[in-house]
Each structure stands twice: as structure tokens, then as C-alpha cells.
XYZ file of C-alpha atoms in Angstrom:
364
model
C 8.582 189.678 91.076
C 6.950 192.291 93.475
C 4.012 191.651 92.064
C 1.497 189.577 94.294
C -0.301 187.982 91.286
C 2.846 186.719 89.696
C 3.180 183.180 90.275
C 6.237 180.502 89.285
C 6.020 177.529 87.460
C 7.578 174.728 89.379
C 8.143 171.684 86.900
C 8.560 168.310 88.454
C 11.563 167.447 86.605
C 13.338 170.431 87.374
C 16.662 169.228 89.997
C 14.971 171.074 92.722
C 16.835 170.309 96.439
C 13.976 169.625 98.646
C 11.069 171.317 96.891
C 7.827 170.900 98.725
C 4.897 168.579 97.550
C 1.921 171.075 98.083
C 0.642 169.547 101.387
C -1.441 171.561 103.897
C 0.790 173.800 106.043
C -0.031 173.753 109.968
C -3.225 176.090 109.797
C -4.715 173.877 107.529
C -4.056 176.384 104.235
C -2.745 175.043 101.251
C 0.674 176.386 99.350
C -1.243 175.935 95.997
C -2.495 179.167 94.826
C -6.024 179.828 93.670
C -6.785 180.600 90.221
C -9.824 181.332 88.712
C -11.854 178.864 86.394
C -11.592 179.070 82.978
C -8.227 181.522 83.209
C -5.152 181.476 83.054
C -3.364 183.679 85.687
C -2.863 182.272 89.385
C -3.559 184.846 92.396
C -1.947 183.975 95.332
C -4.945 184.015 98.319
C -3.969 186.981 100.918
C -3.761 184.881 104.790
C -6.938 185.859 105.817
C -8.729 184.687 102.553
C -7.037 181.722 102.668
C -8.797 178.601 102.362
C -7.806 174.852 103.346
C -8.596 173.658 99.872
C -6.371 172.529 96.965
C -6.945 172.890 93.573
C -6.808 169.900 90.945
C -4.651 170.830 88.371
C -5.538 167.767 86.014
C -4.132 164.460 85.829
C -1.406 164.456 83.490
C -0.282 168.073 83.105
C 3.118 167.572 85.495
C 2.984 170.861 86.627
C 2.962 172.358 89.959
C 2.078 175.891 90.487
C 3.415 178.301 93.687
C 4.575 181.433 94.757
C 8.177 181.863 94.631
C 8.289 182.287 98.609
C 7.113 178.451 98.773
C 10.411 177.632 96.921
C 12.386 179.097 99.108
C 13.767 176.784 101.759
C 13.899 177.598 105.588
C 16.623 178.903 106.989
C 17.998 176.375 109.136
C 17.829 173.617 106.103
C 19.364 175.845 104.113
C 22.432 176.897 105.944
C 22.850 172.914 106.605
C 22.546 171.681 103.166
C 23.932 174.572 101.422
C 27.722 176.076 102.337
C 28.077 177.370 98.839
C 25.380 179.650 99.291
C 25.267 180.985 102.807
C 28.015 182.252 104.284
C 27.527 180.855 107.885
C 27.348 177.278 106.848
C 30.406 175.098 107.374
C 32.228 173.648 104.307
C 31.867 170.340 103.398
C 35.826 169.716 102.574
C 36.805 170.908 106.156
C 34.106 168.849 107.625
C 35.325 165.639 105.541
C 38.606 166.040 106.350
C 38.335 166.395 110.317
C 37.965 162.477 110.858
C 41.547 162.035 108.998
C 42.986 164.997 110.897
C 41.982 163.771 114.739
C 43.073 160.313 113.762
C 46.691 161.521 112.203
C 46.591 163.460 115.774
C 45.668 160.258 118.171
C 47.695 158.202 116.381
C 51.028 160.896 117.029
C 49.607 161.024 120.572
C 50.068 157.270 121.195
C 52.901 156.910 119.250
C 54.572 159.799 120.964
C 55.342 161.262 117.404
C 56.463 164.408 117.135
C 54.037 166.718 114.920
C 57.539 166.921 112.676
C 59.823 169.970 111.680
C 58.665 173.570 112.958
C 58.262 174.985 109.305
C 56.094 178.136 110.311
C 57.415 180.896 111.316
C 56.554 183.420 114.289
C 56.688 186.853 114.091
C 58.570 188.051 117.368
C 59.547 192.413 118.271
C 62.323 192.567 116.177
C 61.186 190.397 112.837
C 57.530 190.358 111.142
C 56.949 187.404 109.324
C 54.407 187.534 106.661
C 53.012 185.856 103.426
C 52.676 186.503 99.860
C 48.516 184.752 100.445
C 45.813 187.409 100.612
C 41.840 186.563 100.480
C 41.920 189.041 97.516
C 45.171 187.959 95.997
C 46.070 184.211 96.968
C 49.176 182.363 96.009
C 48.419 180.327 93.043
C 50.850 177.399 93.789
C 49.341 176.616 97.464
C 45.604 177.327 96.556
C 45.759 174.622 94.128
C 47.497 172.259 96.408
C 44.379 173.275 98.898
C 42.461 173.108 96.458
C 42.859 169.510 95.418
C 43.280 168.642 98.795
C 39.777 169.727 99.576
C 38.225 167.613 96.210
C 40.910 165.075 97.514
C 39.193 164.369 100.696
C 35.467 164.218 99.010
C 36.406 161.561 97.351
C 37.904 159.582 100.170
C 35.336 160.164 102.749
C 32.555 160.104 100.255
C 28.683 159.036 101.593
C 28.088 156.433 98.645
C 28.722 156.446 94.973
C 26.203 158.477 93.657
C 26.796 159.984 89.999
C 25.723 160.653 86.314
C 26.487 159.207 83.200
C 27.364 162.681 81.694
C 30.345 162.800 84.403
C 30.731 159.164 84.340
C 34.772 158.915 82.617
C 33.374 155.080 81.333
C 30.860 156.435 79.492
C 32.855 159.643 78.201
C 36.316 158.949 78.202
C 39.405 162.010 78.580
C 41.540 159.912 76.395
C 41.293 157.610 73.537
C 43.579 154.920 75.727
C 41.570 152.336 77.287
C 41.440 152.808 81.153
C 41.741 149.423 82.848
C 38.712 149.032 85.333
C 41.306 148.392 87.706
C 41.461 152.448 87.903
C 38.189 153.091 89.142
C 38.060 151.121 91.952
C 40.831 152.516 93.808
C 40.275 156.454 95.361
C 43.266 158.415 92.990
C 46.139 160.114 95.245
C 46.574 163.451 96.028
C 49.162 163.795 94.049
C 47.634 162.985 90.988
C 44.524 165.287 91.582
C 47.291 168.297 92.149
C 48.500 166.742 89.005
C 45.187 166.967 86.810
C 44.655 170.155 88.369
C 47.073 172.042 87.890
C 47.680 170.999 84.366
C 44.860 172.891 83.348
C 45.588 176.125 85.367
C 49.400 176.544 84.076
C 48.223 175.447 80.325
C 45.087 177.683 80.233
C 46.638 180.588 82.682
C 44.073 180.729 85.369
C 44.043 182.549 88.473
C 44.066 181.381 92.312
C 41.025 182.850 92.770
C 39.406 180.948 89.591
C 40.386 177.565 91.736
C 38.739 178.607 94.971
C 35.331 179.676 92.946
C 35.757 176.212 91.185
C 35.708 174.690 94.652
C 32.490 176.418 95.122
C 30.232 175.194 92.209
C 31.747 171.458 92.465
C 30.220 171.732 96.112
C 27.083 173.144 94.990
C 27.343 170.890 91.930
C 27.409 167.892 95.004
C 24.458 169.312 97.208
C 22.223 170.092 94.788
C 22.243 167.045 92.545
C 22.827 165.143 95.388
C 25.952 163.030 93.616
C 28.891 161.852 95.276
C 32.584 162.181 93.572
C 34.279 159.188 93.393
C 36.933 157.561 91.257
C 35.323 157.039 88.072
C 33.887 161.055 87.412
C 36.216 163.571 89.971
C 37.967 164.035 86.088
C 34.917 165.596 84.119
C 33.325 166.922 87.982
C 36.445 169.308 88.675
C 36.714 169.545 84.819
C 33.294 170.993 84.800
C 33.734 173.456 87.793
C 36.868 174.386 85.778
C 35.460 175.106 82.855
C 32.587 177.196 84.611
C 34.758 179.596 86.769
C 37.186 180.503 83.944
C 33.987 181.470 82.366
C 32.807 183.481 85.447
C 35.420 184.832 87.145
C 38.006 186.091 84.155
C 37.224 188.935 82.153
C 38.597 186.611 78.906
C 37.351 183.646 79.272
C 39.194 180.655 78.352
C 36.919 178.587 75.598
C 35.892 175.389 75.405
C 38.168 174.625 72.094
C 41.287 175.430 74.266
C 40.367 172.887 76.487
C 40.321 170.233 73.574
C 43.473 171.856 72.796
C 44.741 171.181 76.286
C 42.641 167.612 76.460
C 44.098 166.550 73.417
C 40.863 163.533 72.723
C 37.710 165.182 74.080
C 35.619 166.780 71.703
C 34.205 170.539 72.155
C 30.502 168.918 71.523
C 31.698 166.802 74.749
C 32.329 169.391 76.609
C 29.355 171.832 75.540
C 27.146 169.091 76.915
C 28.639 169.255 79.520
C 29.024 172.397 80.455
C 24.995 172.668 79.914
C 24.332 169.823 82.377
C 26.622 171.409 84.791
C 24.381 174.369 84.673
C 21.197 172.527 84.554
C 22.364 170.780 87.784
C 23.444 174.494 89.359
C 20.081 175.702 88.732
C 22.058 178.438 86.684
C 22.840 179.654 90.090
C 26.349 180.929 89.294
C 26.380 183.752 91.882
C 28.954 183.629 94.643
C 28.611 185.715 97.373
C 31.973 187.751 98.521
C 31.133 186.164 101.911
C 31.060 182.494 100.893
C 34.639 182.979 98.577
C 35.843 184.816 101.719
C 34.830 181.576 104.026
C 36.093 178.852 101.405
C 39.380 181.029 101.282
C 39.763 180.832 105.017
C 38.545 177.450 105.467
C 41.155 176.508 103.107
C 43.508 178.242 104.953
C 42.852 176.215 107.886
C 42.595 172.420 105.768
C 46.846 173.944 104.710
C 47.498 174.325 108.682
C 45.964 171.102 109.632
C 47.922 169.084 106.889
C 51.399 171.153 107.103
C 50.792 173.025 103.573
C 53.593 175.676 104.153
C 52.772 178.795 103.028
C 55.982 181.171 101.993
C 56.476 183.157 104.677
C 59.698 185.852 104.626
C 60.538 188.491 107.029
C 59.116 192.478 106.863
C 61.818 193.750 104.572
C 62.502 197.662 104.929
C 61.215 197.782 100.900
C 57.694 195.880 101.601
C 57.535 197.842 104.760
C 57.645 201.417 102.851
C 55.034 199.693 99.983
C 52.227 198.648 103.074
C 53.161 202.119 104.131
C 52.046 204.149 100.976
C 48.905 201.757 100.750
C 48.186 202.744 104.271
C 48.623 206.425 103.054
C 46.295 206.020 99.961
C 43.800 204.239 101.490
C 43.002 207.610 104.075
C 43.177 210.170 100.989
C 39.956 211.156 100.538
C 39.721 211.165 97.079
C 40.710 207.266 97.791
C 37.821 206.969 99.841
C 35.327 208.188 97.530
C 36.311 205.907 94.935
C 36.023 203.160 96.712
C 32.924 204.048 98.367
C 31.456 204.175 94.800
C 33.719 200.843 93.459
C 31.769 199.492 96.579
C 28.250 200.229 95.480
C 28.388 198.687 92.323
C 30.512 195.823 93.470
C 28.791 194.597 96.435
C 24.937 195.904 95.990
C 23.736 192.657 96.098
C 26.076 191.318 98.734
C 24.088 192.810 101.660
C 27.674 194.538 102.639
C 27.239 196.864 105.783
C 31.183 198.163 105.534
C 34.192 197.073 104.985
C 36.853 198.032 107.982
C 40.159 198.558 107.070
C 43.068 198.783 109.569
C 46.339 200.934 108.522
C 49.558 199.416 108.643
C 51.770 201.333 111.560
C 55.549 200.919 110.599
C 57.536 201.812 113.668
């Protein structure tokens, strides 16, 4: 891709988010490369060859040709219209669920209600109160509930009701029952997300961090298909981001059989199709950044605090105390260090990682 001559081919019906049409940019030169009559290859102009000419492809052919670095979108759009991918753009669930949160609050305010029982504790000098949730190793019981909170809150404050038949439940069905049409007109509960939701997880054995990198593709999934979830697909949507992330993030990958198995009337030729549209949709873009699962992990954090998810919390024991204090100890052997240093380089070459800090736990 170094190469200056390579060109991409751009088809029109590919689910491109705001691809550009080929007009003339501000100095008058087009984004269409040049190619030369009668041949095949495209050479992209240098700037000071350029010319403000396009070329005419042919009526009919449907293709667009241009560099790769005309795909690419400018920064600004792309940190607004994509939190899945950049790590500085805010998260659509914690965005959505702000209007709910300062009207719960205004509403307390002039109804002088109290924000309820003081669940969380405060660590004070004599007791350290901590969690069993780490960005690396999150509880699985309150990520889920987070989790479908998030997908939860999409649906409620959704823009419109965009979809696709492939995700559509009346077209493809979860169970052989008929579902009254009554159902999809009326947003489904939290409760019965959490449900749905963590069905799957306990019968298929996933991981907490397989539900936050779920949360991740249905997002992307939303932004660039440009689809709303709503009551008649969130099902086969968070089915689909399901079925993806157990693929991507577990070294054994649950397959789509089990989920028939778990699914008891859905086919497996159901669910390969849709597993291929879901990627088709993604762009095949599967890759998440450590810094975006670090910011969905956090932001999720904060959705829990702003709608009283308790997280476990129990006092420093003297036992977890001596346990932070060997990792402490490991982590400055230098033998330690070099290991990681080298787990690092193959782990995050592609993650633009400058160094990790880590801070040593001091138990007085």
C-alpha cells in the first residue's frame, strides 16, 4: 500500500459512511486519478502535476476509482461519527442516556427526593474499600447489567426506526411461537434485555470482556449502516455483536451450532447469514483498539454510577493486601519487566502505545 501507483477500487454499493463523490477539491484538482488510455493501471497525479480535469470512466461500469487517502475521512468527522474507532470520541450510550439522567435529577430536585440509600462505600485512614471490577478483568455480573443498560437506552432514545430485514425479528423469527405485533410497538424493559443477555453469556460461558467488545461492534454496527435499534431487531442486533465477539475475543470460539443449541428454533444457515451481513455492514473492520475497550469500559463505569449499579465493594483485607503486595514486587523484577516489555511489542504494535505507567501498591 506504499506504493504510489496502487490505487483502490471503491464500488458504489459498498456500505461506505460518507464516501466522497469525486468532486473538485478547493484548488480546482480532482480526487479521480489519471490513468493512461488504453491501460489498465491508475497513477495517482503527484500535486504539482495535478490537473483540474476528471476522467470519464464510462457510463455503466459503477465503479469509482481513488487513492486510499481519499477514503479516509477527516479527522473531526471521524471522531464525531465514529466512537468505536477513535478513542477520543464520546460514546453514544452515555450520550443517550444523559437526557434520562438530568431529568431523574430535576425531577429529585423539585420533589426534594432524596438520591436514596448511600450504597457506596468510602475508603477513609483506617479501611480501604475496593472492588473486584478491573478494565482488564471486569465483573461479569455488573458488565452485563451495564451492558444492557447501554443497548437499553439506544433503543429508548433512538433517532427514528431505521433497520434491515436481515435483523428484522418479523421477517426472521427467534422462535417458532407467533409474536403478537403488540410486542413490537412497545420499547422492551431493561429487565428483559439483562434477561436475553445474559442467557447467552451463562449458557455459552462468555467473558465480561466479550460483552463490552460486543457493545463496540453493535455501535459500529449503528454508525456505519446508519440503522437505528428498536423493538422489532435489538434480538438478532445484540445477537449478532454476540456472536461476533465470542468469535474475536476468545481463544475457543463458541460456534454458531451452539447457538441453535442455546436458540432452540433458529437455524445455523440463519445465523451464518447473518453473521456475514454483520460483517458486510462492519466493513470487516473487527479491530478494537485497547484505547476504545479502555473508554467503553470506563464510560460504562460511569452509565453504573449515574443509575446506582452497585458494584461489590469489600474492605482491604490483610490477605488481598499481601497478594497487591507481591504483584507490586513482581512487577519491579527485572526479569518481569523484560517480559512485558516484549508481551508489549507484540500486543500493542499497532495500538500506537507510547507506555504503559504502572503505580506500585504501598501497604503501610
Amino acid at each position: 500500500m506504499g506504493n504510489t501507483l496502487t490505487c483502490c477500487l471503491s464500488p458504489d454499493a459498498s456500505p461506505r459512511r460518507g464516501r466522497r463523490s469525486g468532486a473538485a477539491g478547493p484548488d480546482g484538482a480532482s480526487e479521480v486519478c489519471g490513468a493512461a488510455a488504453g491501460d489498465a493501471v491508475a497513477v495517482a497525479p503527484s500535486p504539482a502535476a495535478a490537473e483540474p480535469a476528471e476522467l470519464d470512466l464510462g457510463v455503466g461500469e459503477g465503479h469509482h476509482l481513488q487513492h486510499i487517502s481519499d477514503r479516509e475521512m477527516p479527522e473531526d468527522l471521524a471522531l464525531e461519527s465514529n466512537p468505536s474507532d477513535h478513542p477520543r470520541a464520546s460514546t453514544i450510550f452515555l450520550s443517550k442516556s444523559q437526557t434520562d439522567v438530568r431529568e431523574k435529577r430535576k425531577s429529585n430536585h423539585l420533589n426534594h427526593v432524596s438520591p436514596g440509600q448511600l450504597t457506596k462505600k468510602y475508603s477513609s485512614c483506617s479501611t480501604i474499600f475496593l472492588d473486584d471490577s478491573t478494565v482488564s478483568q471486569p465483573n461479569l455480573r455488573t458488565t452485563i447489567k451495564c451492558v444492557t443498560l447501554a443497548i437499553y437506552y439506544h433503543i429508548k432514545n433512538r433517532d427514528a426506526n431505521r433497520s434491515l430485514d436481515i435483523f428484522d425479528e418479523r421477517s426472521h423469527p427467534l422462535t417458532r411461537e407467533k409474536v403478537p405485533e403488540e410486542y413490537f410497538k412497545h420499547d422492551p424493559e431493561h429487565k428483559l434485555i439483562y434477561r436475553f443477555v445474559r442467557t447467552l453469556f451463562s449458557a455459552a460461558q462468555l467473558t465480561a470482556e466479550c460483552a463490552i467488545v460486543t457493545l463496540v461492534y453493535l455501535e459500529r454496527l449503528l454508525t456505519y449502516a446508519e440503522i437505528d435499534i428498536c423493538p422489532t431487531n435489538w434480538k438478532r442486533i445484540v445477537l449478532g455483536a454476540i456472536l461476533l465477539a465470542s468469535k474475536v475475543w476468545d481463544d475457543q470460539a463458541v460456534w454458531n451450532v451452539d447457538y441453535c443449541q442455546i436458540l432452540k428454533d433458529i437455524t445455523v444457515e440463519d445465523m451464518n447469514e447473518m453473521e456475514r451481513h454483520f460483517l458486510e455492514l462492519l466493513q470487516f473492520n473487527i479491530n478494537v483498539p485497547a484505547s476504545v475497550y479502555a473508554k467503553y469500559y470506563f464510560d460504562l463505569r460511569s452509565l453504573a454510577d449515574d443509575n446506582d449499579v452497585v458494584f461489590m465493594f469489600a474492605p482491604l483485607n490483610k490477605e488481598r493486601a499481601q497478594n497487591l503486595e507481591a504483584i507490586s514486587r513482581l512487577c519491579d523484577d527485572n526479569d518481569y519487566k523484560d517480559i512485558c516489555r516484549a508481551a508489549m511489542r507484540r500486543s500493542f504494535s499497532a495500538d500506537n502505545v507510547i507506555g504503559i505507567q504502572r503505580s506500585n501498591a504501598i501497604i503501610s
